[in-house]
Amino acid sequence: MRAVTIALMSEVNQELAARFDQMSKVLEILDENRFRVASYARAARALEALGDDLARIGPDEKALVKIDGIGKGLAALIAEYLRDGRMADYDQLMASIPPGLPALLEIQGLGPKTIALLWKQAGIESVEDLKKKLANDSLADLPGLGSKKLENLRKSLTFAQTAGQRFRINQAMAMAQWAIQELCDKAEGIKRIEYAGSLRRGRETIGDVDLIVACGDEHRGGISEAFRSLEPVTEVLGSGDTKTSVRMGSGIQVDLRLVRPEQFGAALLYFTGSKEHNVKLRERAIRRGMSLNEYGLADRDDPEKLIASEDEPSIYKALQVRWIPPELREGRDEIERAEKGELPELVTVKDIRAELHAHTQASDGRMGLRDLAMLAIDLGYHTLAITDHSRSQVQAHGLDEARLLRHVEAIRSLASELEGQIQLLAGSEVDILADGKLDYPNSLLKQLDIVVASPHAALGQDSKMATSRLLKAIANPYVTILGHPTGRLLTRREGMNPDMRAVLKEAAQRGIAVEINASPWRLDLRDHHARMAIEMGVPLAINTDAHDSNDLDNLYYGVQTARRAGAGKTHVINCLDRKELAKWLASTRA
Ligand code: DGT
Ligand code: CA
Ligand code: CA
Ligand code: ZN
């Protein structure tokens, strides 16, 4: 049996996938041969899904060409990059367009076709240009740009500005884990090393990565030097005796702090934050005649007299409160709740016994039905629900009624073969259409074991329409789980903004569950809505929405979101045992 690990995409895979994706889009802007465009896009997807680290495979074209979706030409490019750290084709292609153009691709709602139009017809070469022209309405008479599209563009631009430069948690996690490994390999004298900050608290996006190292004073210079020399470092933002900050090629900033081993706990606590949690802890210390800072908890009248500093639990203990998991340290009411004994034992990855939302090759997944079932068995799950897309999701090869019925048959036949090993549920991720209707008739939904209903399109609806859309959808008697309710894509798209209290109230009434989609792109429900669900008695489902074998490991991020909401295992239906789950599923249809 395999345990769920933290899903990581290696730094190199991430970088090359991003480059191929960009090349495909730039080629499309330049109106190049569409087969070339498609082959780069395919390569990007292949690298995103690749389990092996390209850096480990190395610049060996024969090995690289064996990767699904990578042909000879692309294998040569990858090898070139792994060997020389650059790709001449990429550099050339990027030099052939205005330097501000690629940034436009990051704006939601702007595809290569529109960018080509804006560039060639209106001379727009950068985000700045676009903002100016949108502000003075001079794009209104460009053919192919309706007023609705312009309005959406304005909205996306505002979102991009307020979202700032933050990273999805899996990007930050990959960087942190990689840097930790690399430093341990290359530098001497590291006694302990951990990531802190928002990454440790499991926030949905991460501003920068904070690493804390315990070492003797004599090793500081060497460790700092090793850190500055890490291969992806493009810029050293600052470097002193105890703190060094660098920027990596991916744009992510990493802060490294060096502390004495006996101060490690105090530093880890301080730099894990949040700032608000720290403030409350410090006030608590003061009330008890102590002082707390990044060096330790000390006697207020005699700062030389350390009371606790080596590890976190001893500091909390001296402050007379139980250790608080990092996910809850947001300075809300966690300390008060801990004091009153109201904090539940938070759910962990190990508590999860079932995956209730996963895709196969029948729609847009990459796994065959049997392969997916084997992976779930390997993870020790007692239940796996197969939920491919419904018919309106054309780009995802959504199943029409006839194909769904055949798919259900295949699932049931495999289910009886695997009986005793895993329970397979035949389900669907049925699209919630713009008006709240579901994408299949009830006569069909009725035949399924489980129905995850999720919105995928028309996500720009106003809050009122979004609310009535979701309310109507979950009023359907066959819905089991409301999937990724807002449809947001972190750092890309805001998604809908429904009245979540009203939606959760209806979910409670119906007795259905609401999903925390564990994909690091989504984390939807978000933390404070999940907390609202718990308070309103709505069960949570934590699902990975796996499209690929690696995706099952995204579970870790979904569990962290649930922990941020204060969820224990009794709040999560994926933690029920097989019998209880079957009973619960039956209850949703009563
Ligand atoms: P981020 O990076 O924006 O996602 O969020 P954080 O929480 O990682 O923030 P960051 O990297 O600026 O700082 C890491 C932690 O260090 C933060 O959570 C709390 C602590 N910290 C930073 N500045 C202050 C401060 O001025 N006062 C206190 N009490 N703590 C601070
Ligand atoms: Ca940070
Ligand atoms: Ca920081
Ligand atoms: Zn899905």
Short mmCIF file of C-alpha atoms in Angstrom, two decimals, residues 107-565:
data_model
loop_
_atom_site.label_atom_id
_atom_site.label_comp_id
_atom_site.label_asym_id
_atom_site.label_seq_id
_atom_site.Cartn_x
_atom_site.Cartn_y
_atom_site.Cartn_z
CA ILE A 107 -5.09 37.59 -18.38
CA GLN A 108 -8.22 35.49 -18.06
CA GLY A 109 -10.40 35.71 -21.15
CA LEU A 110 -7.56 36.68 -23.45
CA GLY A 111 -6.58 33.87 -25.79
CA PRO A 112 -3.96 33.89 -28.54
CA LYS A 113 -6.56 34.76 -31.24
CA THR A 114 -7.75 37.88 -29.44
CA ILE A 115 -4.21 38.93 -28.59
CA ALA A 116 -3.25 38.63 -32.24
CA LEU A 117 -6.22 40.83 -33.12
CA LEU A 118 -5.38 43.42 -30.46
CA TRP A 119 -1.77 43.49 -31.52
CA LYS A 120 -2.23 43.65 -35.27
CA GLN A 121 -5.36 45.79 -35.46
CA ALA A 122 -4.96 48.07 -32.47
CA GLY A 123 -1.20 48.07 -31.87
CA ILE A 124 -1.51 46.73 -28.34
CA GLU A 125 1.83 45.30 -27.22
CA SER A 126 1.52 45.13 -23.44
CA VAL A 127 -0.87 45.02 -20.49
CA GLU A 128 -0.29 48.76 -20.08
CA ASP A 129 -1.39 49.42 -23.68
CA LEU A 130 -4.50 47.33 -23.14
CA LYS A 131 -5.43 49.17 -19.95
CA LYS A 132 -5.11 52.55 -21.66
CA LYS A 133 -7.21 51.58 -24.64
CA LEU A 134 -9.85 49.95 -22.49
CA ALA A 135 -10.04 53.06 -20.32
CA ASN A 136 -10.76 55.39 -23.23
CA ASP A 137 -13.05 52.91 -24.98
CA SER A 138 -11.07 53.00 -28.21
CA LEU A 139 -11.47 49.24 -28.76
CA ALA A 140 -15.23 49.31 -29.15
CA ASP A 141 -15.18 49.18 -32.93
CA LEU A 142 -12.66 46.39 -33.41
CA PRO A 143 -14.35 43.54 -35.26
CA GLY A 144 -14.74 40.44 -33.09
CA LEU A 145 -14.73 42.29 -29.78
CA GLY A 146 -18.27 42.70 -28.50
CA SER A 147 -19.17 44.95 -25.60
CA LYS A 148 -19.64 41.93 -23.35
CA LYS A 149 -16.18 40.66 -24.10
CA LEU A 150 -14.72 44.09 -23.41
CA GLU A 151 -16.55 44.24 -20.10
CA ASN A 152 -15.15 40.81 -19.12
CA LEU A 153 -11.68 41.98 -20.07
CA ARG A 154 -12.02 45.00 -17.79
CA LYS A 155 -13.07 42.70 -14.95
CA SER A 156 -10.17 40.28 -15.48
CA LEU A 157 -7.72 43.16 -15.52
CA THR A 158 -8.97 44.42 -12.17
CA PHE A 159 -8.74 40.90 -10.76
CA ALA A 160 -5.18 40.47 -12.03
CA GLN A 161 -4.23 43.74 -10.33
CA THR A 162 -5.71 42.86 -6.95
CA ALA A 163 -4.49 39.26 -7.00
CA GLY A 164 -0.91 40.54 -7.13
CA GLN A 165 1.93 38.18 -7.80
CA ARG A 166 1.01 35.16 -5.68
CA PHE A 167 1.70 31.51 -6.40
CA ARG A 168 -0.42 28.41 -6.13
CA ILE A 169 0.47 26.29 -3.13
CA ASN A 170 1.84 23.36 -5.15
CA GLN A 171 4.26 25.68 -6.94
CA ALA A 172 5.54 27.04 -3.63
CA MET A 173 5.62 23.57 -2.08
CA ALA A 174 7.68 22.16 -4.97
CA MET A 175 10.16 25.01 -4.61
CA ALA A 176 10.38 24.64 -0.83
CA GLN A 177 10.87 20.87 -0.86
CA TRP A 178 13.40 21.08 -3.63
CA ALA A 179 15.42 23.83 -1.94
CA ILE A 180 15.40 21.97 1.38
CA GLN A 181 16.70 18.82 -0.28
CA GLU A 182 19.31 20.72 -2.24
CA LEU A 183 20.60 22.66 0.80
CA CYS A 184 20.83 19.48 2.86
CA ASP A 185 22.87 17.87 0.06
CA LYS A 186 25.14 20.82 -0.60
CA ALA A 187 25.69 22.68 2.66
CA GLU A 188 27.28 21.54 5.87
CA GLY A 189 26.05 22.05 9.41
CA ILE A 190 22.28 22.11 8.93
CA LYS A 191 20.77 20.75 12.13
CA ARG A 192 17.13 21.34 11.25
CA ILE A 193 15.34 22.91 8.31
CA GLU A 194 11.61 23.59 7.82
CA TYR A 195 9.38 25.74 5.69
CA ALA A 196 7.32 28.29 7.62
CA GLY A 197 5.01 31.18 6.60
CA SER A 198 1.77 30.87 4.68
CA LEU A 199 3.01 27.64 3.07
CA ARG A 200 3.09 25.91 6.45
CA ARG A 201 -0.30 27.37 7.31
CA GLY A 202 -1.66 25.90 4.08
CA ARG A 203 -3.05 29.10 2.62
CA GLU A 204 -4.54 28.81 -0.85
CA THR A 205 -1.90 31.04 -2.43
CA ILE A 206 1.60 31.89 -1.29
CA GLY A 207 3.39 35.25 -1.49
CA ASP A 208 6.86 33.92 -0.79
CA VAL A 209 8.51 30.85 0.69
CA ASP A 210 10.08 31.15 4.14
CA LEU A 211 12.74 28.64 5.19
CA ILE A 212 14.16 28.38 8.71
CA VAL A 213 17.49 26.66 9.30
CA ALA A 214 19.07 25.75 12.62
CA CYS A 215 22.86 25.74 12.55
CA GLY A 216 25.94 26.70 14.53
CA ASP A 217 27.24 30.25 13.91
CA GLU A 218 30.31 28.91 12.12
CA HIS A 219 28.17 27.36 9.36
CA ARG A 220 26.13 30.44 8.48
CA GLY A 221 28.44 31.69 5.74
CA GLY A 222 28.58 28.36 3.95
CA ILE A 223 24.84 27.75 4.09
CA SER A 224 24.05 31.27 2.84
CA GLU A 225 26.52 30.81 0.00
CA ALA A 226 24.99 27.45 -0.96
CA PHE A 227 21.55 29.08 -0.95
CA ARG A 228 22.61 31.99 -3.19
CA SER A 229 24.21 29.48 -5.56
CA LEU A 230 21.13 27.33 -6.07
CA GLU A 231 20.70 26.80 -9.77
CA PRO A 232 17.30 28.50 -10.29
CA VAL A 233 18.35 31.69 -8.45
CA THR A 234 18.15 34.63 -10.84
CA GLU A 235 18.51 37.47 -8.36
CA VAL A 236 19.84 37.89 -4.82
CA LEU A 237 17.49 40.40 -3.21
CA GLY A 238 19.48 40.72 -0.03
CA SER A 239 22.01 38.75 1.96
CA GLY A 240 23.24 39.24 5.49
CA ASP A 241 24.52 37.22 8.39
CA THR A 242 21.19 35.62 9.34
CA LYS A 243 18.86 36.34 6.42
CA THR A 244 19.12 35.87 2.67
CA SER A 245 16.38 36.46 0.09
CA VAL A 246 16.52 35.33 -3.50
CA ARG A 247 14.26 35.26 -6.51
CA MET A 248 14.00 32.08 -8.57
CA GLY A 249 13.55 31.77 -12.33
CA SER A 250 9.88 30.98 -11.83
CA GLY A 251 9.48 34.39 -10.15
CA ILE A 252 9.01 32.98 -6.69
CA GLN A 253 10.88 34.61 -3.81
CA VAL A 254 12.49 32.48 -1.10
CA ASP A 255 13.62 33.86 2.27
CA LEU A 256 16.16 31.88 4.27
CA ARG A 257 16.67 32.58 7.96
CA LEU A 258 19.51 31.09 10.00
CA VAL A 259 19.03 30.62 13.72
CA ARG A 260 20.79 28.88 16.59
CA PRO A 261 19.47 25.37 17.26
CA GLU A 262 18.21 26.33 20.72
CA GLN A 263 16.09 29.11 19.14
CA PHE A 264 14.63 27.04 16.35
CA GLY A 265 11.16 26.63 17.87
CA ALA A 266 10.75 30.32 18.59
CA ALA A 267 11.86 31.26 15.07
CA LEU A 268 9.64 28.64 13.45
CA LEU A 269 6.68 29.90 15.48
CA TYR A 270 7.40 33.54 14.66
CA PHE A 271 7.93 33.07 10.93
CA THR A 272 5.03 30.67 10.53
CA GLY A 273 2.77 33.46 11.63
CA SER A 274 0.31 34.65 10.94
CA LYS A 275 1.22 38.06 12.15
CA GLU A 276 -2.19 38.29 13.84
CA HIS A 277 -1.66 34.99 15.65
CA ASN A 278 1.79 36.18 16.78
CA VAL A 279 0.33 39.38 18.14
CA LYS A 280 -2.21 37.45 20.22
CA LEU A 281 0.44 35.10 21.55
CA ARG A 282 2.66 38.02 22.48
CA GLU A 283 -0.17 39.72 24.35
CA ARG A 284 -0.82 36.49 26.17
CA ALA A 285 2.85 36.29 27.14
CA ILE A 286 2.79 39.84 28.46
CA ARG A 287 -0.29 39.14 30.57
CA ARG A 288 1.62 36.29 32.14
CA GLY A 289 4.74 38.30 32.89
CA MET A 290 6.71 37.04 29.92
CA SER A 291 7.91 38.35 26.57
CA LEU A 292 7.83 36.52 23.24
CA ASN A 293 9.85 37.19 20.11
CA GLU A 294 11.65 35.21 17.40
CA TYR A 295 14.41 34.28 19.87
CA GLY A 296 12.24 32.80 22.55
CA LEU A 297 9.80 33.15 25.39
CA ALA A 298 11.53 34.91 28.26
CA ASP A 299 10.93 36.39 31.67
CA ARG A 300 9.77 39.97 31.03
CA ASP A 301 11.90 41.47 33.77
CA ASP A 302 14.94 39.41 32.91
CA PRO A 303 15.10 38.83 29.11
CA GLU A 304 18.24 36.74 29.59
CA LYS A 305 16.14 34.17 31.40
CA LEU A 306 14.70 32.01 28.61
CA ILE A 307 11.63 30.02 29.52
CA ALA A 308 11.11 28.15 26.25
CA SER A 309 12.54 28.43 22.73
CA GLU A 310 13.76 25.11 21.38
CA ASP A 311 10.50 23.80 19.99
CA GLU A 312 6.97 25.06 19.45
CA PRO A 313 5.10 22.79 21.88
CA SER A 314 7.20 23.93 24.84
CA ILE A 315 6.39 27.56 24.04
CA TYR A 316 2.65 26.95 23.82
CA LYS A 317 2.84 24.90 26.99
CA ALA A 318 4.56 27.70 28.90
CA LEU A 319 1.80 29.99 27.60
CA GLN A 320 -0.73 27.54 29.04
CA VAL A 321 -2.49 26.65 25.84
CA ARG A 322 -2.30 23.48 23.77
CA TRP A 323 -0.16 23.48 20.63
CA ILE A 324 -2.17 24.97 17.78
CA PRO A 325 -1.81 23.44 14.31
CA PRO A 326 -0.32 25.96 11.83
CA GLU A 327 -3.42 25.84 9.62
CA LEU A 328 -5.45 27.48 12.38
CA ARG A 329 -3.00 30.25 13.20
CA GLU A 330 -4.82 33.11 11.55
CA GLY A 331 -5.48 35.16 14.66
CA ARG A 332 -9.23 34.63 14.67
CA ASP A 333 -10.51 32.68 17.68
CA GLU A 334 -8.11 29.73 17.65
CA ILE A 335 -6.48 30.52 20.98
CA GLU A 336 -9.81 30.98 22.75
CA ARG A 337 -11.16 27.79 21.22
CA ALA A 338 -8.05 25.87 22.20
CA GLU A 339 -8.43 27.14 25.75
CA LYS A 340 -12.05 26.05 25.94
CA GLY A 341 -11.14 22.67 24.48
CA GLU A 342 -13.28 23.39 21.40
CA LEU A 343 -10.67 22.60 18.77
CA PRO A 344 -11.38 19.19 17.28
CA GLU A 345 -8.62 16.77 16.40
CA LEU A 346 -8.14 18.00 12.83
CA VAL A 347 -8.65 15.66 9.88
CA THR A 348 -5.46 14.21 8.36
CA VAL A 349 -4.62 12.65 5.00
CA LYS A 350 -4.56 9.24 6.68
CA ASP A 351 -8.20 9.60 7.74
CA ILE A 352 -9.36 9.74 4.11
CA ARG A 353 -10.70 6.37 2.97
CA ALA A 354 -12.53 7.17 -0.26
CA GLU A 355 -12.14 9.22 -3.44
CA LEU A 356 -15.49 10.49 -4.66
CA HIS A 357 -14.62 12.54 -7.75
CA ALA A 358 -12.27 11.24 -10.44
CA HIS A 359 -12.06 11.17 -14.23
CA THR A 360 -11.01 8.52 -16.72
CA GLN A 361 -10.21 8.47 -20.42
CA ALA A 362 -13.95 8.28 -21.03
CA SER A 363 -13.96 12.08 -20.68
CA ASP A 364 -10.81 14.17 -20.17
CA GLY A 365 -8.88 11.99 -17.74
CA ARG A 366 -5.64 10.30 -18.70
CA MET A 367 -6.19 7.09 -16.77
CA GLY A 368 -8.03 4.03 -17.88
CA LEU A 369 -10.84 2.85 -15.62
CA ARG A 370 -8.90 -0.15 -14.36
CA ASP A 371 -5.68 1.83 -13.79
CA LEU A 372 -7.55 4.36 -11.74
CA ALA A 373 -9.18 1.62 -9.66
CA MET A 374 -5.76 0.02 -9.06
CA LEU A 375 -4.34 3.32 -7.84
CA ALA A 376 -7.22 3.73 -5.42
CA ILE A 377 -6.72 0.19 -4.12
CA ASP A 378 -3.03 0.93 -3.71
CA LEU A 379 -3.89 3.96 -1.58
CA GLY A 380 -5.97 1.69 0.64
CA TYR A 381 -9.30 3.32 -0.24
CA HIS A 382 -12.44 1.29 0.33
CA THR A 383 -14.46 3.28 -2.24
CA LEU A 384 -13.80 5.06 -5.52
CA ALA A 385 -16.42 7.01 -7.47
CA ILE A 386 -15.94 7.36 -11.21
CA THR A 387 -17.36 10.73 -12.20
CA ASP A 388 -16.64 11.69 -15.78
CA HIS A 389 -17.90 14.88 -17.39
CA SER A 390 -21.41 15.27 -18.78
CA ARG A 391 -22.43 16.04 -22.35
CA SER A 392 -22.17 19.85 -22.36
CA GLN A 393 -18.48 19.71 -21.50
CA VAL A 394 -17.64 19.23 -25.16
CA GLN A 395 -13.98 20.23 -24.88
CA ALA A 396 -13.62 17.64 -22.10
CA HIS A 397 -15.28 14.91 -24.21
CA GLY A 398 -18.31 14.93 -21.94
CA LEU A 399 -20.41 11.80 -22.28
CA ASP A 400 -23.78 11.89 -24.00
CA GLU A 401 -26.52 9.70 -22.58
CA ALA A 402 -25.69 6.62 -24.63
CA ARG A 403 -21.98 6.80 -23.82
CA LEU A 404 -22.71 7.34 -20.15
CA LEU A 405 -24.90 4.26 -20.03
CA ARG A 406 -22.17 2.17 -21.65
CA HIS A 407 -19.63 3.66 -19.24
CA VAL A 408 -21.83 2.77 -16.28
CA GLU A 409 -22.02 -0.78 -17.56
CA ALA A 410 -18.22 -0.97 -17.80
CA ILE A 411 -17.86 0.42 -14.28
CA ARG A 412 -20.36 -2.05 -12.86
CA SER A 413 -18.68 -4.95 -14.56
CA LEU A 414 -15.27 -3.94 -13.20
CA ALA A 415 -16.92 -3.33 -9.83
CA SER A 416 -18.08 -6.92 -9.58
CA GLU A 417 -14.66 -8.16 -10.62
CA LEU A 418 -12.97 -6.06 -7.92
CA GLU A 419 -15.49 -6.82 -5.22
CA GLY A 420 -13.73 -7.40 -1.94
CA GLN A 421 -10.86 -5.12 -3.02
CA ILE A 422 -12.67 -1.85 -3.55
CA GLN A 423 -16.19 -0.56 -3.97
CA LEU A 424 -16.56 1.21 -7.32
CA LEU A 425 -19.35 3.73 -7.64
CA ALA A 426 -20.77 4.61 -11.04
CA GLY A 427 -21.29 8.34 -11.06
CA SER A 428 -21.05 11.52 -13.05
CA GLU A 429 -19.72 15.02 -12.65
CA VAL A 430 -22.82 16.52 -14.10
CA ASP A 431 -22.57 20.08 -15.32
CA ILE A 432 -24.72 22.70 -13.62
CA LEU A 433 -25.88 24.68 -16.64
CA ALA A 434 -26.13 28.47 -16.56
CA ASP A 435 -29.79 28.35 -15.54
CA GLY A 436 -29.26 25.78 -12.78
CA LYS A 437 -30.61 22.85 -14.77
CA LEU A 438 -28.50 19.72 -14.74
CA ASP A 439 -26.92 18.37 -17.90
CA TYR A 440 -28.77 14.99 -17.77
CA PRO A 441 -32.44 14.19 -17.19
CA ASN A 442 -33.46 12.76 -13.82
CA SER A 443 -34.34 9.45 -15.45
CA LEU A 444 -30.63 9.03 -16.11
CA LEU A 445 -29.26 10.53 -12.87
CA LYS A 446 -31.48 8.12 -10.98
CA GLN A 447 -29.47 5.19 -12.32
CA LEU A 448 -26.18 6.48 -10.88
CA ASP A 449 -24.69 5.66 -7.46
CA ILE A 450 -23.37 9.17 -6.94
CA VAL A 451 -23.82 12.56 -8.62
CA VAL A 452 -21.32 15.38 -8.25
CA ALA A 453 -22.92 18.52 -9.68
CA SER A 454 -20.48 21.32 -10.58
CA PRO A 455 -20.50 24.59 -12.52
CA HIS A 456 -17.96 24.88 -15.36
CA ALA A 457 -19.21 27.59 -17.71
CA ALA A 458 -20.93 30.98 -17.44
CA LEU A 459 -18.88 31.73 -14.33
CA GLY A 460 -19.06 35.47 -14.86
CA GLN A 461 -22.69 35.56 -13.69
CA ASP A 462 -23.57 38.10 -11.04
CA SER A 463 -23.94 36.96 -7.48
CA LYS A 464 -27.73 36.77 -7.55
CA MET A 465 -27.89 34.59 -10.65
CA ALA A 466 -25.07 32.40 -9.36
CA THR A 467 -26.94 31.87 -6.11
CA SER A 468 -30.22 30.87 -7.74
CA ARG A 469 -28.32 28.69 -10.21
CA LEU A 470 -26.69 26.67 -7.41
CA LEU A 471 -29.87 26.56 -5.33
CA LYS A 472 -31.82 25.18 -8.24
CA ALA A 473 -29.14 22.60 -9.00
CA ILE A 474 -28.93 21.17 -5.51
CA ALA A 475 -32.69 21.08 -5.14
CA ASN A 476 -32.51 18.21 -7.63
CA PRO A 477 -33.18 15.04 -5.61
CA TYR A 478 -30.38 13.05 -7.24
CA VAL A 479 -27.47 15.35 -6.45
CA THR A 480 -25.09 13.88 -3.85
CA ILE A 481 -22.29 16.45 -3.73
CA LEU A 482 -22.05 20.06 -4.86
CA GLY A 483 -18.65 20.15 -6.62
CA HIS A 484 -16.24 23.15 -6.68
CA PRO A 485 -19.08 25.64 -6.06
CA THR A 486 -17.50 28.86 -7.35
CA GLY A 487 -15.51 27.48 -10.28
CA ARG A 488 -12.58 29.74 -9.44
CA LEU A 489 -9.06 29.06 -10.73
CA LEU A 490 -6.51 30.42 -8.31
CA THR A 491 -4.28 33.19 -9.70
CA ARG A 492 -6.31 33.04 -12.92
CA ARG A 493 -10.03 33.43 -12.56
CA GLU A 494 -12.19 34.73 -9.77
CA GLY A 495 -15.16 32.43 -10.39
CA MET A 496 -18.68 33.02 -9.13
CA ASN A 497 -19.55 34.78 -5.93
CA PRO A 498 -22.79 33.15 -4.77
CA ASP A 499 -24.42 33.79 -1.41
CA MET A 500 -22.71 30.83 0.21
CA ARG A 501 -24.81 30.98 3.36
CA ALA A 502 -27.98 30.52 1.32
CA VAL A 503 -26.43 27.70 -0.70
CA LEU A 504 -25.20 25.91 2.41
CA LYS A 505 -28.58 26.30 4.07
CA GLU A 506 -30.20 24.50 1.15
CA ALA A 507 -27.44 21.86 1.20
CA ALA A 508 -28.13 21.26 4.89
CA GLN A 509 -31.82 20.92 4.19
CA ARG A 510 -31.21 18.49 1.36
CA GLY A 511 -28.70 16.51 3.44
CA ILE A 512 -26.06 16.57 0.70
CA ALA A 513 -22.34 17.26 0.96
CA VAL A 514 -20.34 20.18 -0.38
CA GLU A 515 -16.95 19.57 -1.92
CA ILE A 516 -13.55 20.94 -1.08
CA ASN A 517 -11.93 20.33 -4.44
CA ALA A 518 -8.31 19.55 -3.60
CA SER A 519 -6.81 20.65 -6.89
CA PRO A 520 -4.32 23.44 -6.07
CA TRP A 521 -5.93 25.37 -8.93
CA ARG A 522 -9.25 25.34 -7.14
CA LEU A 523 -9.34 24.71 -3.36
CA ASP A 524 -13.04 25.39 -3.75
CA LEU A 525 -14.92 25.52 -1.22
CA ARG A 526 -12.37 27.85 0.27
CA ASP A 527 -11.38 27.73 3.94
CA HIS A 528 -13.87 30.16 5.46
CA HIS A 529 -16.78 28.76 3.47
CA ALA A 530 -15.84 25.27 4.62
CA ARG A 531 -15.91 26.56 8.17
CA MET A 532 -19.36 27.99 7.51
CA ALA A 533 -20.45 24.57 6.22
CA ILE A 534 -19.26 22.91 9.42
CA GLU A 535 -21.11 25.45 11.53
CA MET A 536 -24.26 24.87 9.50
CA GLY A 537 -24.01 21.10 9.76
CA VAL A 538 -23.25 20.47 6.08
CA PRO A 539 -20.95 17.48 5.54
CA LEU A 540 -17.75 18.16 3.60
CA ALA A 541 -16.36 15.99 0.83
CA ILE A 542 -12.63 16.29 0.09
CA ASN A 543 -12.07 15.14 -3.49
CA THR A 544 -9.06 15.38 -5.76
CA ASP A 545 -10.99 15.55 -9.05
CA ALA A 546 -8.10 13.43 -10.37
CA HIS A 547 -7.50 13.53 -14.11
CA ASP A 548 -4.12 11.89 -13.78
CA SER A 549 -2.36 9.50 -11.42
CA ASN A 550 -0.35 12.27 -9.71
CA ASP A 551 -3.51 14.22 -9.00
CA LEU A 552 -4.53 11.79 -6.27
CA ASP A 553 -1.72 13.23 -4.18
CA ASN A 554 -3.36 16.67 -4.33
CA LEU A 555 -5.45 15.36 -1.48
CA TYR A 556 -2.90 16.90 0.88
CA TYR A 557 -3.90 20.44 -0.15
CA GLY A 558 -7.61 19.74 0.18
CA VAL A 559 -7.07 18.30 3.64
CA GLN A 560 -5.13 21.42 4.61
CA THR A 561 -8.04 23.60 3.51
CA ALA A 562 -10.37 21.47 5.62
CA ARG A 563 -8.00 21.80 8.58
CA ARG A 564 -7.99 25.58 8.13
CA ALA A 565 -11.77 25.35 8.47
#
